[in-house]
PDB file of C-alpha atoms and ligand atoms in Angstrom:
ATOM      1  CA  MET A   1      16.788  -1.111  14.654  1.00 64.00           C
ATOM      2  CA  ALA A   2      14.576   2.453  15.948  1.00 88.00           C
ATOM      3  CA  LYS A   3      11.147   2.647  15.587  1.00 94.00           C
ATOM      4  CA  VAL A   4      10.403   5.269  13.172  1.00 95.00           C
ATOM      5  CA  LEU A   5       6.625   5.060  13.980  1.00 96.00           C
ATOM      6  CA  GLU A   6       4.786   3.303  16.774  1.00 96.00           C
ATOM      7  CA  VAL A   7       1.036   3.839  17.072  1.00 97.00           C
ATOM      8  CA  GLN A   8      -0.179   1.480  19.998  1.00 97.00           C
ATOM      9  CA  GLN A   9      -4.111   1.207  20.816  1.00 98.00           C
ATOM     10  CA  LEU A  10      -5.427   4.112  18.917  1.00 98.00           C
ATOM     11  CA  ASN A  11      -9.232   4.531  19.172  1.00 98.00           C
ATOM     12  CA  LYS A  12     -10.953   7.400  17.295  1.00 98.00           C
ATOM     13  CA  TYR A  13     -14.897   7.845  17.182  1.00 98.00           C
ATOM     14  CA  PHE A  14     -16.476  10.046  14.905  1.00 97.00           C
ATOM     15  CA  GLY A  15     -19.665  10.653  17.465  1.00 96.00           C
ATOM     16  CA  GLN A  16     -21.245   7.154  18.181  1.00 96.00           C
ATOM     17  CA  PHE A  17     -19.095   5.858  15.255  1.00 97.00           C
ATOM     18  CA  GLN A  18     -15.737   4.003  15.842  1.00 98.00           C
ATOM     19  CA  ALA A  19     -13.560   4.746  13.179  1.00 98.00           C
ATOM     20  CA  LEU A  20     -10.323   2.809  14.959  1.00 98.00           C
ATOM     21  CA  LYS A  21     -11.071  -0.232  17.402  1.00 98.00           C
ATOM     22  CA  ASN A  22      -7.261  -0.365  18.994  1.00 98.00           C
ATOM     23  CA  VAL A  23      -5.093  -0.075  16.141  1.00 98.00           C
ATOM     24  CA  SER A  24      -1.632  -0.725  16.644  1.00 98.00           C
ATOM     25  CA  PHE A  25       1.780  -1.118  14.595  1.00 97.00           C
ATOM     26  CA  ASP A  26       5.068  -0.051  14.001  1.00 95.00           C
ATOM     27  CA  ILE A  27       7.403   0.853  11.518  1.00 97.00           C
ATOM     28  CA  GLU A  28      11.216   0.348  11.865  1.00 96.00           C
ATOM     29  CA  LYS A  29      14.020   2.470  10.330  1.00 95.00           C
ATOM     30  CA  GLY A  30      14.398   1.696   6.994  1.00 95.00           C
ATOM     31  CA  GLU A  31      10.923  -0.038   6.432  1.00 96.00           C
ATOM     32  CA  VAL A  32       8.564   0.331   3.230  1.00 97.00           C
ATOM     33  CA  PHE A  33       5.088  -0.704   4.929  1.00 97.00           C
ATOM     34  CA  GLY A  34       1.795  -1.104   3.426  1.00 96.00           C
ATOM     35  CA  PHE A  35      -0.902  -0.109   4.953  1.00 96.00           C
ATOM     36  CA  LEU A  36      -3.837  -2.321   3.564  1.00 93.00           C
ATOM     37  CA  GLY A  37      -7.775  -2.012   3.237  1.00 92.00           C
ATOM     38  CA  PRO A  38     -10.874  -1.085   1.690  1.00 89.00           C
ATOM     39  CA  ASN A  39     -12.653   2.065   0.938  1.00 91.00           C
ATOM     40  CA  GLY A  40     -13.707   3.318   4.604  1.00 94.00           C
ATOM     41  CA  SER A  41     -11.516   0.844   6.432  1.00 95.00           C
ATOM     42  CA  GLY A  42      -9.980   3.472   8.574  1.00 97.00           C
ATOM     43  CA  LYS A  43      -6.296   4.026   6.639  1.00 97.00           C
ATOM     44  CA  SER A  44      -6.942   8.085   6.700  1.00 98.00           C
ATOM     45  CA  THR A  45      -8.335   7.979   9.697  1.00 98.00           C
ATOM     46  CA  THR A  46      -5.137   6.506  11.047  1.00 98.00           C
ATOM     47  CA  ILE A  47      -2.965   8.438   9.083  1.00 97.00           C
ATOM     48  CA  ARG A  48      -4.566  11.767  10.021  1.00 96.00           C
ATOM     49  CA  ALA A  49      -4.033  10.980  13.745  1.00 96.00           C
ATOM     50  CA  ILE A  50      -0.461   9.836  13.288  1.00 95.00           C
ATOM     51  CA  LEU A  51       0.142  13.579  11.838  1.00 93.00           C
ATOM     52  CA  GLY A  52      -2.472  15.181  14.236  1.00 92.00           C
ATOM     53  CA  LEU A  53      -4.502  16.788  12.066  1.00 92.00           C
ATOM     54  CA  ILE A  54      -7.243  14.903  13.651  1.00 94.00           C
ATOM     55  CA  LYS A  55      -7.526  14.292  17.550  1.00 94.00           C
ATOM     56  CA  HIS A  56      -7.796  10.659  18.304  1.00 96.00           C
ATOM     57  CA  ASP A  57      -9.492   9.370  21.699  1.00 97.00           C
ATOM     58  CA  SER A  58      -7.090   7.505  23.243  1.00 97.00           C
ATOM     59  CA  GLY A  59      -3.616   5.333  22.419  1.00 96.00           C
ATOM     60  CA  ASP A  60      -0.131   6.540  22.001  1.00 94.00           C
ATOM     61  CA  ILE A  61       1.902   7.600  18.941  1.00 94.00           C
ATOM     62  CA  LYS A  62       5.261   7.891  18.954  1.00 93.00           C
ATOM     63  CA  LEU A  63       7.118   9.277  15.927  1.00 93.00           C
ATOM     64  CA  LEU A  64      10.405   9.380  15.195  1.00 91.00           C
ATOM     65  CA  GLY A  65      10.655   8.474  18.790  1.00 87.00           C
ATOM     66  CA  MET A  66       8.886  11.521  19.981  1.00 86.00           C
ATOM     67  CA  ASP A  67       5.487  11.336  21.966  1.00 83.00           C
ATOM     68  CA  THR A  68       3.009  13.098  19.394  1.00 77.00           C
ATOM     69  CA  ALA A  69       1.220  15.088  21.913  1.00 74.00           C
ATOM     70  CA  GLN A  70       4.390  17.137  22.769  1.00 77.00           C
ATOM     71  CA  HIS A  71       6.073  17.359  19.607  1.00 78.00           C
ATOM     72  CA  MET A  72       3.752  17.441  16.834  1.00 79.00           C
ATOM     73  CA  MET A  73       6.212  20.608  15.171  1.00 80.00           C
ATOM     74  CA  ALA A  74       9.275  19.001  15.656  1.00 81.00           C
ATOM     75  CA  ALA A  75       8.125  15.900  13.511  1.00 84.00           C
ATOM     76  CA  HIS A  76       6.685  17.534  10.401  1.00 85.00           C
ATOM     77  CA  GLN A  77       9.870  18.775   9.783  1.00 86.00           C
ATOM     78  CA  ARG A  78      11.209  15.695   9.229  1.00 92.00           C
ATOM     79  CA  ILE A  79       8.067  14.266   7.959  1.00 94.00           C
ATOM     80  CA  ALA A  80       6.330  14.421   3.879  1.00 95.00           C
ATOM     81  CA  TYR A  81       3.004  13.803   3.563  1.00 94.00           C
ATOM     82  CA  VAL A  82       0.800  13.548   0.662  1.00 95.00           C
ATOM     83  CA  PRO A  83      -2.503  13.274   1.690  1.00 94.00           C
ATOM     84  CA  ASP A  84      -5.605  11.305  -0.158  1.00 90.00           C
ATOM     85  CA  ASP A  85      -7.779  14.830  -1.271  1.00 85.00           C
ATOM     86  CA  VAL A  86      -5.151  17.160  -2.432  1.00 82.00           C
ATOM     87  CA  TYR A  87      -5.667  20.899  -2.751  1.00 85.00           C
ATOM     88  CA  LEU A  88      -4.322  23.085  -4.575  1.00 92.00           C
ATOM     89  CA  TRP A  89      -4.992  26.875  -4.840  1.00 92.00           C
ATOM     90  CA  PRO A  90      -6.651  26.641  -8.803  1.00 93.00           C
ATOM     91  CA  ASN A  91      -5.984  29.938 -10.256  1.00 94.00           C
ATOM     92  CA  LEU A  92      -1.597  29.312  -9.478  1.00 96.00           C
ATOM     93  CA  THR A  93      -0.172  26.907 -12.049  1.00 97.00           C
ATOM     94  CA  GLY A  94       1.070  23.978 -11.054  1.00 96.00           C
ATOM     95  CA  GLY A  95       4.895  25.254 -10.950  1.00 97.00           C
ATOM     96  CA  GLU A  96       3.533  27.996  -8.268  1.00 97.00           C
ATOM     97  CA  VAL A  97       1.874  25.210  -6.160  1.00 97.00           C
ATOM     98  CA  ILE A  98       5.089  23.094  -5.849  1.00 97.00           C
ATOM     99  CA  ASP A  99       7.199  25.811  -5.008  1.00 96.00           C
ATOM    100  CA  LEU A 100       4.030  27.062  -2.648  1.00 95.00           C
ATOM    101  CA  LEU A 101       3.985  23.502  -0.816  1.00 94.00           C
ATOM    102  CA  LEU A 102       8.108  23.467  -0.826  1.00 94.00           C
ATOM    103  CA  ARG A 103       7.686  26.614   1.328  1.00 92.00           C
ATOM    104  CA  MET A 104       4.953  26.075   3.438  1.00 88.00           C
ATOM    105  CA  SER A 105       7.157  23.197   4.641  1.00 84.00           C
ATOM    106  CA  GLY A 106      10.639  24.613   5.450  1.00 87.00           C
ATOM    107  CA  HIS A 107      12.034  23.769   1.884  1.00 90.00           C
ATOM    108  CA  GLU A 108      13.277  24.914  -1.508  1.00 92.00           C
ATOM    109  CA  HIS A 109      12.779  24.017  -5.020  1.00 96.00           C
ATOM    110  CA  THR A 110      15.837  22.343  -6.031  1.00 95.00           C
ATOM    111  CA  SER A 111      17.450  20.614  -9.440  1.00 96.00           C
ATOM    112  CA  ARG A 112      16.009  17.031  -7.614  1.00 96.00           C
ATOM    113  CA  THR A 113      12.480  18.947  -7.979  1.00 97.00           C
ATOM    114  CA  ASP A 114      13.142  19.720 -11.501  1.00 97.00           C
ATOM    115  CA  ALA A 115      14.229  16.583 -12.261  1.00 98.00           C
ATOM    116  CA  LEU A 116      11.196  14.884 -10.562  1.00 98.00           C
ATOM    117  CA  ILE A 117       9.043  17.457 -13.113  1.00 98.00           C
ATOM    118  CA  LYS A 118      10.777  16.325 -15.721  1.00 97.00           C
ATOM    119  CA  LYS A 119      10.002  12.413 -14.733  1.00 97.00           C
ATOM    120  CA  PHE A 120       6.833  12.531 -13.735  1.00 96.00           C
ATOM    121  CA  GLU A 121       5.614  14.772 -17.185  1.00 96.00           C
ATOM    122  CA  LEU A 122       4.278  17.489 -15.474  1.00 96.00           C
ATOM    123  CA  ASN A 123       3.514  20.854 -17.593  1.00 97.00           C
ATOM    124  CA  THR A 124       3.702  23.052 -14.056  1.00 97.00           C
ATOM    125  CA  LYS A 125       3.201  26.583 -16.718  1.00 97.00           C
ATOM    126  CA  LYS A 126      -0.756  25.449 -17.074  1.00 96.00           C
ATOM    127  CA  LYS A 127      -3.506  26.939 -13.536  1.00 96.00           C
ATOM    128  CA  SER A 128      -3.975  24.065 -11.377  1.00 94.00           C
ATOM    129  CA  ARG A 129      -7.390  24.143 -11.744  1.00 94.00           C
ATOM    130  CA  THR A 130      -7.132  22.781 -15.709  1.00 95.00           C
ATOM    131  CA  TYR A 131      -5.542  19.183 -14.026  1.00 95.00           C
ATOM    132  CA  SER A 132      -6.795  15.933 -14.268  1.00 92.00           C
ATOM    133  CA  THR A 133      -6.886  13.843 -11.830  1.00 91.00           C
ATOM    134  CA  GLY A 134      -3.466  12.207 -12.677  1.00 92.00           C
ATOM    135  CA  ASN A 135      -1.752  15.488 -13.071  1.00 94.00           C
ATOM    136  CA  ARG A 136      -3.336  16.850  -9.784  1.00 94.00           C
ATOM    137  CA  GLN A 137      -1.653  13.796  -8.210  1.00 94.00           C
ATOM    138  CA  LYS A 138       1.131  14.740  -9.480  1.00 95.00           C
ATOM    139  CA  VAL A 139       1.799  17.556  -7.771  1.00 96.00           C
ATOM    140  CA  PRO A 140       2.358  16.563  -4.269  1.00 96.00           C
ATOM    141  CA  LEU A 141       4.202  13.620  -4.884  1.00 97.00           C
ATOM    142  CA  ILE A 142       6.633  15.786  -6.655  1.00 97.00           C
ATOM    143  CA  VAL A 143       7.090  18.283  -3.587  1.00 97.00           C
ATOM    144  CA  ALA A 144       7.321  14.622  -0.995  1.00 97.00           C
ATOM    145  CA  PHE A 145       9.857  13.158  -3.329  1.00 97.00           C
ATOM    146  CA  SER A 146      12.012  16.141  -3.392  1.00 96.00           C
ATOM    147  CA  LEU A 147      12.375  16.538   0.021  1.00 95.00           C
ATOM    148  CA  ASP A 148      15.163  14.865   2.216  1.00 94.00           C
ATOM    149  CA  VAL A 149      13.204  14.073   5.325  1.00 94.00           C
ATOM    150  CA  ASP A 150      13.269  10.526   7.261  1.00 95.00           C
ATOM    151  CA  LEU A 151       9.855   9.358   6.608  1.00 96.00           C
ATOM    152  CA  TYR A 152       7.046   9.736   3.778  1.00 98.00           C
ATOM    153  CA  ILE A 153       3.335   8.867   4.389  1.00 97.00           C
ATOM    154  CA  PHE A 154       1.607   8.304   1.297  1.00 97.00           C
ATOM    155  CA  ASP A 155      -1.887   7.972   1.780  1.00 97.00           C
ATOM    156  CA  GLU A 156      -3.391   5.924  -1.510  1.00 94.00           C
ATOM    157  CA  PRO A 157      -1.050   8.022  -3.919  1.00 91.00           C
ATOM    158  CA  THR A 158      -1.287   6.671  -7.072  1.00 86.00           C
ATOM    159  CA  SER A 159      -5.519   5.668  -7.897  1.00 82.00           C
ATOM    160  CA  GLY A 160      -5.412   8.376 -10.211  1.00 84.00           C
ATOM    161  CA  LEU A 161      -2.030   7.795 -12.242  1.00 89.00           C
ATOM    162  CA  ASP A 162      -1.603   6.220 -15.248  1.00 90.00           C
ATOM    163  CA  PRO A 163       0.339   2.980 -15.446  1.00 90.00           C
ATOM    164  CA  LEU A 164       3.914   4.484 -17.054  1.00 92.00           C
ATOM    165  CA  GLN A 165       3.139   7.765 -13.788  1.00 94.00           C
ATOM    166  CA  ALA A 166       2.552   4.640 -11.254  1.00 93.00           C
ATOM    167  CA  ARG A 167       5.602   3.313 -12.202  1.00 94.00           C
ATOM    168  CA  ASN A 168       7.617   6.300 -11.896  1.00 96.00           C
ATOM    169  CA  PHE A 169       6.106   6.589  -8.638  1.00 96.00           C
ATOM    170  CA  GLN A 170       7.323   2.562  -7.516  1.00 96.00           C
ATOM    171  CA  GLU A 171      10.724   3.850  -8.477  1.00 96.00           C
ATOM    172  CA  GLU A 172      11.370   6.849  -6.377  1.00 97.00           C
ATOM    173  CA  VAL A 173       9.663   4.999  -3.185  1.00 97.00           C
ATOM    174  CA  LEU A 174      12.391   2.037  -3.946  1.00 96.00           C
ATOM    175  CA  ALA A 175      15.068   4.623  -3.957  1.00 97.00           C
ATOM    176  CA  LEU A 176      13.955   5.662  -0.882  1.00 97.00           C
ATOM    177  CA  LYS A 177      14.461   2.771   0.302  1.00 95.00           C
ATOM    178  CA  GLN A 178      17.814   2.318  -1.162  1.00 95.00           C
ATOM    179  CA  ALA A 179      18.674   5.730   0.854  1.00 96.00           C
ATOM    180  CA  GLY A 180      17.664   3.730   3.830  1.00 95.00           C
ATOM    181  CA  LYS A 181      13.960   6.365   4.290  1.00 97.00           C
ATOM    182  CA  THR A 182      10.973   4.947   5.429  1.00 98.00           C
ATOM    183  CA  VAL A 183       8.101   4.919   4.209  1.00 98.00           C
ATOM    184  CA  LEU A 184       4.160   4.071   4.664  1.00 98.00           C
ATOM    185  CA  LEU A 185       2.095   3.420   2.259  1.00 97.00           C
ATOM    186  CA  SER A 186      -1.741   3.337   2.434  1.00 96.00           C
ATOM    187  CA  SER A 187      -3.733   1.479  -0.576  1.00 93.00           C
ATOM    188  CA  HIS A 188      -6.572  -0.412  -1.451  1.00 89.00           C
ATOM    189  CA  ILE A 189      -4.587  -1.393  -5.042  1.00 80.00           C
ATOM    190  CA  LEU A 190      -3.156  -4.482  -3.754  1.00 78.00           C
ATOM    191  CA  SER A 191      -0.841  -5.374  -7.243  1.00 79.00           C
ATOM    192  CA  GLU A 192       0.233  -1.770  -7.164  1.00 81.00           C
ATOM    193  CA  VAL A 193       2.161  -1.913  -3.635  1.00 89.00           C
ATOM    194  CA  GLU A 194       3.109  -5.326  -3.364  1.00 86.00           C
ATOM    195  CA  LYS A 195       6.416  -4.799  -5.455  1.00 88.00           C
ATOM    196  CA  MET A 196       7.545  -2.455  -3.165  1.00 94.00           C
ATOM    197  CA  ILE A 197       7.051  -3.156   0.497  1.00 94.00           C
ATOM    198  CA  ASP A 198       8.381  -5.068   3.216  1.00 92.00           C
ATOM    199  CA  LYS A 199       5.836  -5.520   5.520  1.00 95.00           C
ATOM    200  CA  LEU A 200       2.632  -4.401   5.711  1.00 94.00           C
ATOM    201  CA  ALA A 201      -1.018  -4.616   8.285  1.00 94.00           C
ATOM    202  CA  ILE A 202      -4.136  -5.118   7.228  1.00 92.00           C
ATOM    203  CA  ILE A 203      -7.071  -2.972   8.377  1.00 94.00           C
ATOM    204  CA  ARG A 204     -10.583  -4.042   8.247  1.00 91.00           C
ATOM    205  CA  ASN A 205     -13.519  -2.022  10.077  1.00 94.00           C
ATOM    206  CA  GLY A 206     -11.093  -0.121  11.601  1.00 97.00           C
ATOM    207  CA  GLU A 207      -9.149  -3.051  13.100  1.00 96.00           C
ATOM    208  CA  ILE A 208      -5.815  -4.527  12.325  1.00 95.00           C
ATOM    209  CA  ILE A 209      -6.390  -7.675  11.276  1.00 90.00           C
ATOM    210  CA  GLU A 210      -3.045  -8.962  10.103  1.00 88.00           C
ATOM    211  CA  SER A 211       0.254  -7.634  10.195  1.00 91.00           C
ATOM    212  CA  GLY A 212       3.558  -8.919   9.357  1.00 91.00           C
ATOM    213  CA  THR A 213       6.208  -9.326   6.494  1.00 90.00           C
ATOM    214  CA  LEU A 214       4.677 -10.058   3.056  1.00 84.00           C
ATOM    215  CA  SER A 215       6.867 -13.495   2.981  1.00 82.00           C
ATOM    216  CA  SER A 216       5.692 -14.579   6.278  1.00 84.00           C
ATOM    217  CA  MET A 217       2.090 -14.310   4.984  1.00 82.00           C
ATOM    218  CA  GLN A 218       2.749 -15.731   1.911  1.00 80.00           C
ATOM    219  CA  ASN A 219       3.919 -18.665   3.876  1.00 79.00           C
ATOM    220  CA  LEU A 220       0.576 -18.924   5.680  1.00 78.00           C
ATOM    221  CA  ALA A 221      -1.537 -18.636   2.125  1.00 82.00           C
ATOM    222  CA  GLU A 222      -2.299 -21.191  -0.112  1.00 87.00           C
ATOM    223  CA  LEU A 223      -0.273 -22.030  -3.814  1.00 92.00           C
ATOM    224  CA  ASN A 224      -1.906 -21.583  -7.195  1.00 93.00           C
ATOM    225  CA  VAL A 225      -0.974 -23.985  -9.420  1.00 97.00           C
ATOM    226  CA  LYS A 226      -1.968 -24.602 -12.724  1.00 97.00           C
ATOM    227  CA  ALA A 227      -1.292 -27.621 -14.754  1.00 98.00           C
ATOM    228  CA  THR A 228      -1.974 -28.818 -18.462  1.00 98.00           C
ATOM    229  CA  LEU A 229      -2.982 -32.633 -18.498  1.00 97.00           C
ATOM    230  CA  PRO A 230      -3.415 -35.142 -21.517  1.00 97.00           C
ATOM    231  CA  ASP A 231      -7.299 -34.410 -21.414  1.00 96.00           C
ATOM    232  CA  TYR A 232     -10.289 -33.373 -19.826  1.00 95.00           C
ATOM    233  CA  GLU A 233     -10.622 -36.814 -17.959  1.00 95.00           C
ATOM    234  CA  THR A 234      -7.460 -36.034 -16.160  1.00 96.00           C
ATOM    235  CA  VAL A 235      -8.200 -32.529 -15.409  1.00 97.00           C
ATOM    236  CA  LEU A 236     -11.368 -34.297 -13.398  1.00 96.00           C
ATOM    237  CA  ARG A 237      -9.126 -36.237 -11.078  1.00 96.00           C
ATOM    238  CA  PHE A 238      -7.965 -32.798  -9.730  1.00 97.00           C
ATOM    239  CA  SER A 239     -11.962 -31.260  -8.803  1.00 96.00           C
ATOM    240  CA  HIS A 240     -11.664 -31.886  -5.260  1.00 96.00           C
ATOM    241  CA  ARG A 241      -9.117 -29.431  -4.843  1.00 96.00           C
ATOM    242  CA  HIS A 242      -9.570 -26.276  -3.482  1.00 93.00           C
ATOM    243  CA  LYS A 243     -10.762 -23.114  -5.961  1.00 92.00           C
ATOM    244  CA  PHE A 244     -10.750 -25.949  -8.612  1.00 96.00           C
ATOM    245  CA  ALA A 245     -11.427 -24.426 -12.257  1.00 97.00           C
ATOM    246  CA  SER A 246     -10.622 -26.092 -15.699  1.00 96.00           C
ATOM    247  CA  ILE A 247     -10.209 -24.313 -19.388  1.00 95.00           C
ATOM    248  CA  HIS A 248      -9.855 -27.629 -21.730  1.00 93.00           C
ATOM    249  CA  ASN A 249      -6.983 -29.678 -20.571  1.00 96.00           C
ATOM    250  CA  THR A 250      -5.974 -26.973 -17.847  1.00 97.00           C
ATOM    251  CA  ALA A 251      -6.802 -26.995 -14.534  1.00 97.00           C
ATOM    252  CA  SER A 252      -6.220 -24.894 -11.943  1.00 97.00           C
ATOM    253  CA  PHE A 253      -6.083 -24.765  -7.944  1.00 96.00           C
ATOM    254  CA  ALA A 254      -5.100 -23.798  -4.781  1.00 94.00           C
ATOM    255  CA  ILE A 255      -2.952 -26.005  -2.582  1.00 95.00           C
ATOM    256  CA  ARG A 256      -1.150 -26.151   1.097  1.00 91.00           C
ATOM    257  CA  ARG A 257       2.562 -25.860   1.169  1.00 89.00           C
ATOM    258  CA  ASP A 258       2.407 -29.020   3.366  1.00 91.00           C
ATOM    259  CA  GLU A 259       0.417 -30.379  -0.341  1.00 95.00           C
ATOM    260  CA  LEU A 260       3.048 -30.169  -2.403  1.00 95.00           C
ATOM    261  CA  ALA A 261       4.693 -33.222  -2.459  1.00 96.00           C
ATOM    262  CA  THR A 262       1.332 -35.134  -2.970  1.00 97.00           C
ATOM    263  CA  VAL A 263      -0.014 -32.891  -5.446  1.00 97.00           C
ATOM    264  CA  LEU A 264       3.551 -32.673  -7.723  1.00 97.00           C
ATOM    265  CA  ARG A 265       3.087 -36.978  -7.242  1.00 97.00           C
ATOM    266  CA  GLU A 266      -0.491 -37.027  -8.222  1.00 97.00           C
ATOM    267  CA  LEU A 267       0.718 -34.492 -10.999  1.00 97.00           C
ATOM    268  CA  SER A 268       3.440 -36.288 -12.144  1.00 97.00           C
ATOM    269  CA  GLU A 269       1.381 -39.749 -12.257  1.00 97.00           C
ATOM    270  CA  ALA A 270      -1.256 -38.136 -14.185  1.00 97.00           C
ATOM    271  CA  ASP A 271       1.838 -37.363 -16.947  1.00 97.00           C
ATOM    272  CA  VAL A 272       1.277 -33.277 -16.369  1.00 97.00           C
ATOM    273  CA  GLN A 273       2.494 -31.369 -20.093  1.00 97.00           C
ATOM    274  CA  ASP A 274       2.988 -27.606 -18.337  1.00 97.00           C
ATOM    275  CA  LEU A 275       3.018 -26.952 -14.698  1.00 97.00           C
ATOM    276  CA  GLN A 276       2.971 -23.341 -12.752  1.00 97.00           C
ATOM    277  CA  ILE A 277       3.068 -23.245  -9.408  1.00 95.00           C
ATOM    278  CA  THR A 278       3.103 -19.559  -7.876  1.00 91.00           C
ATOM    279  CA  PRO A 279       3.029 -17.990  -4.725  1.00 85.00           C
ATOM    280  CA  PRO A 280      -0.127 -16.204  -3.503  1.00 84.00           C
ATOM    281  CA  THR A 281      -0.572 -13.087  -4.672  1.00 80.00           C
ATOM    282  CA  LEU A 282      -1.775 -10.178  -2.107  1.00 75.00           C
ATOM    283  CA  GLU A 283      -5.084 -10.468  -4.134  1.00 79.00           C
ATOM    284  CA  ASP A 284      -5.497 -13.871  -2.682  1.00 80.00           C
ATOM    285  CA  LEU A 285      -4.576 -13.137   0.632  1.00 79.00           C
ATOM    286  CA  PHE A 286      -6.352  -9.893   0.690  1.00 78.00           C
ATOM    287  CA  ILE A 287      -9.388 -12.071  -0.624  1.00 77.00           C
ATOM    288  CA  GLN A 288      -8.581 -14.605   2.234  1.00 74.00           C
ATOM    289  CA  TYR A 289      -8.644 -12.161   4.615  1.00 71.00           C
ATOM    290  CA  TYR A 290     -12.254 -10.354   3.432  1.00 67.00           C
ATOM    291  CA  ASP A 291     -13.831 -13.378   2.425  1.00 62.00           C
ATOM    292  CA  VAL A 292     -17.107 -13.617   4.654  1.00 45.00           C
ATOM    293  CA  GLY A 293     -16.796 -16.259   6.994  1.00 45.00           C
ATOM    294  CA  GLY A 294     -12.537 -16.431   5.705  1.00 42.00           C
ATOM    295  CA  ALA A 295      -9.569 -16.065   8.571  1.00 41.00           C
ATOM    296  CA  GLN A 296     -10.197 -13.688  10.820  1.00 39.00           C
TER     297      GLN A 296
HETATM  298  N1  LIG B   1     -14.684  13.218   9.373  1.00 51.53           N
HETATM  299  C1  LIG B   1     -15.479  12.545   9.781  1.00 51.53           C
HETATM  300  N2  LIG B   1     -16.572  12.481  10.214  1.00 51.53           N
HETATM  301  C2  LIG B   1     -17.615  10.879  10.459  1.00 51.53           C
HETATM  302  N3  LIG B   1     -16.565   9.923   9.664  1.00 51.53           N
HETATM  303  C3  LIG B   1     -15.514   9.649   9.562  1.00 51.53           C
HETATM  304  C4  LIG B   1     -15.063  10.769   9.403  1.00 51.53           C
HETATM  305  N4  LIG B   1     -13.758  10.371   8.101  1.00 51.53           N
HETATM  306  C5  LIG B   1     -14.197   9.197   8.377  1.00 51.53           C
HETATM  307  N5  LIG B   1     -15.273   8.773   8.472  1.00 51.53           N
HETATM  308  C6  LIG B   1     -15.567   7.295   9.036  1.00 51.53           C
HETATM  309  O1  LIG B   1     -14.807   6.632   9.419  1.00 51.53           O
HETATM  310  C7  LIG B   1     -14.810   5.792   8.796  1.00 51.53           C
HETATM  311  C8  LIG B   1     -12.852   5.146   7.664  1.00 51.53           C
HETATM  312  O2  LIG B   1     -12.770   6.091   6.887  1.00 51.53           O
HETATM  313  P1  LIG B   1     -11.083   6.519   6.146  1.00 51.53           P
HETATM  314  O3  LIG B   1     -10.416   6.444   7.661  1.00 51.53           O
HETATM  315  O4  LIG B   1     -11.349   7.720   5.038  1.00 51.53           O
HETATM  316  O5  LIG B   1     -11.289   5.035   5.414  1.00 51.53           O
HETATM  317  P2  LIG B   1      -9.840   5.067   4.464  1.00 51.53           P
HETATM  318  O6  LIG B   1      -8.832   5.885   4.353  1.00 51.53           O
HETATM  319  O7  LIG B   1      -9.838   3.418   4.612  1.00 51.53           O
HETATM  320  O8  LIG B   1     -11.081   4.369   3.048  1.00 51.53           O
HETATM  321  C9  LIG B   1     -15.079   5.435   7.257  1.00 51.53           C
HETATM  322  O9  LIG B   1     -16.630   4.813   7.546  1.00 51.53           O
HETATM  323  C10 LIG B   1     -15.827   7.020   7.456  1.00 51.53           C
HETATM  324  O10 LIG B   1     -16.818   7.526   6.812  1.00 51.53           O
HETATM  325 MG1  LIG B   2      -8.620   7.331   2.870  1.00 51.53          MG
END
């Protein structure tokens, strides 16, 4: 598999403050890569360093097989980037801003651009200063999705979108994936990226604390069990379990995969009436990693 992005031992200081500490990860062609971490963890700083928008102090970045120290311009022509802070020229209409952004990146307004404007329901006749946060956010997304490039980088793209538009975003990302494109998607909102990503890295305080495929991380984390039992007394038999909680006759708790057979036997002996066992969500994984004293 060809590597589309390789980041090695990236360090970045702002004055005395070290914003990035030996950040390393790579993305292969055709992958949708989730770059996850809470606010202030270093996601945007990493992305800006990758794109050469800020200078890093040490480390190597290879973008589309090119060393960015020498070939940044060439790399940029094959990348679409949606920044976290979108600047729109306030006196231009949304449509004019879209065309300006397209021209600035050396591309044309196409029928695909029109289809995206329709899909995201953007009124392009209005001055961009009148746009709500959600509408502002649609502008660079429409531009990015209308480009035919190799790598798409989205920095927290859905934080201001309503659920319908967030779903449109998801559909477009999945269409890129189908077309074999590569996507870097940063977010602190886990449930929004979970359905799109193949691999992920979790960053905290400027350090990558975990990376891998979503399924490999899910295998490490606990399963969620929710069981309806005949009575409250039976529910209490499970009260020693991790993260135990109960509502009426329903017990919920978390188990390791190697406890599954034992727990199923216990539940069966307890005359379980209804049962749900669900894999950990990204939210669960996140909490596990962010818990003070949790896995590090
Ligand atoms: N230009 C800057 N000058 C000083 N500190 C900065 C600058 N940009 C970011 N930081 C700091 O670096 C850390 C990481 O920020 P950022 O990469 O924006 O986080 P994220 O995108 O994950 O929310 C934060 O503590 C932030 O305050
Ligand atoms: Mg950010």
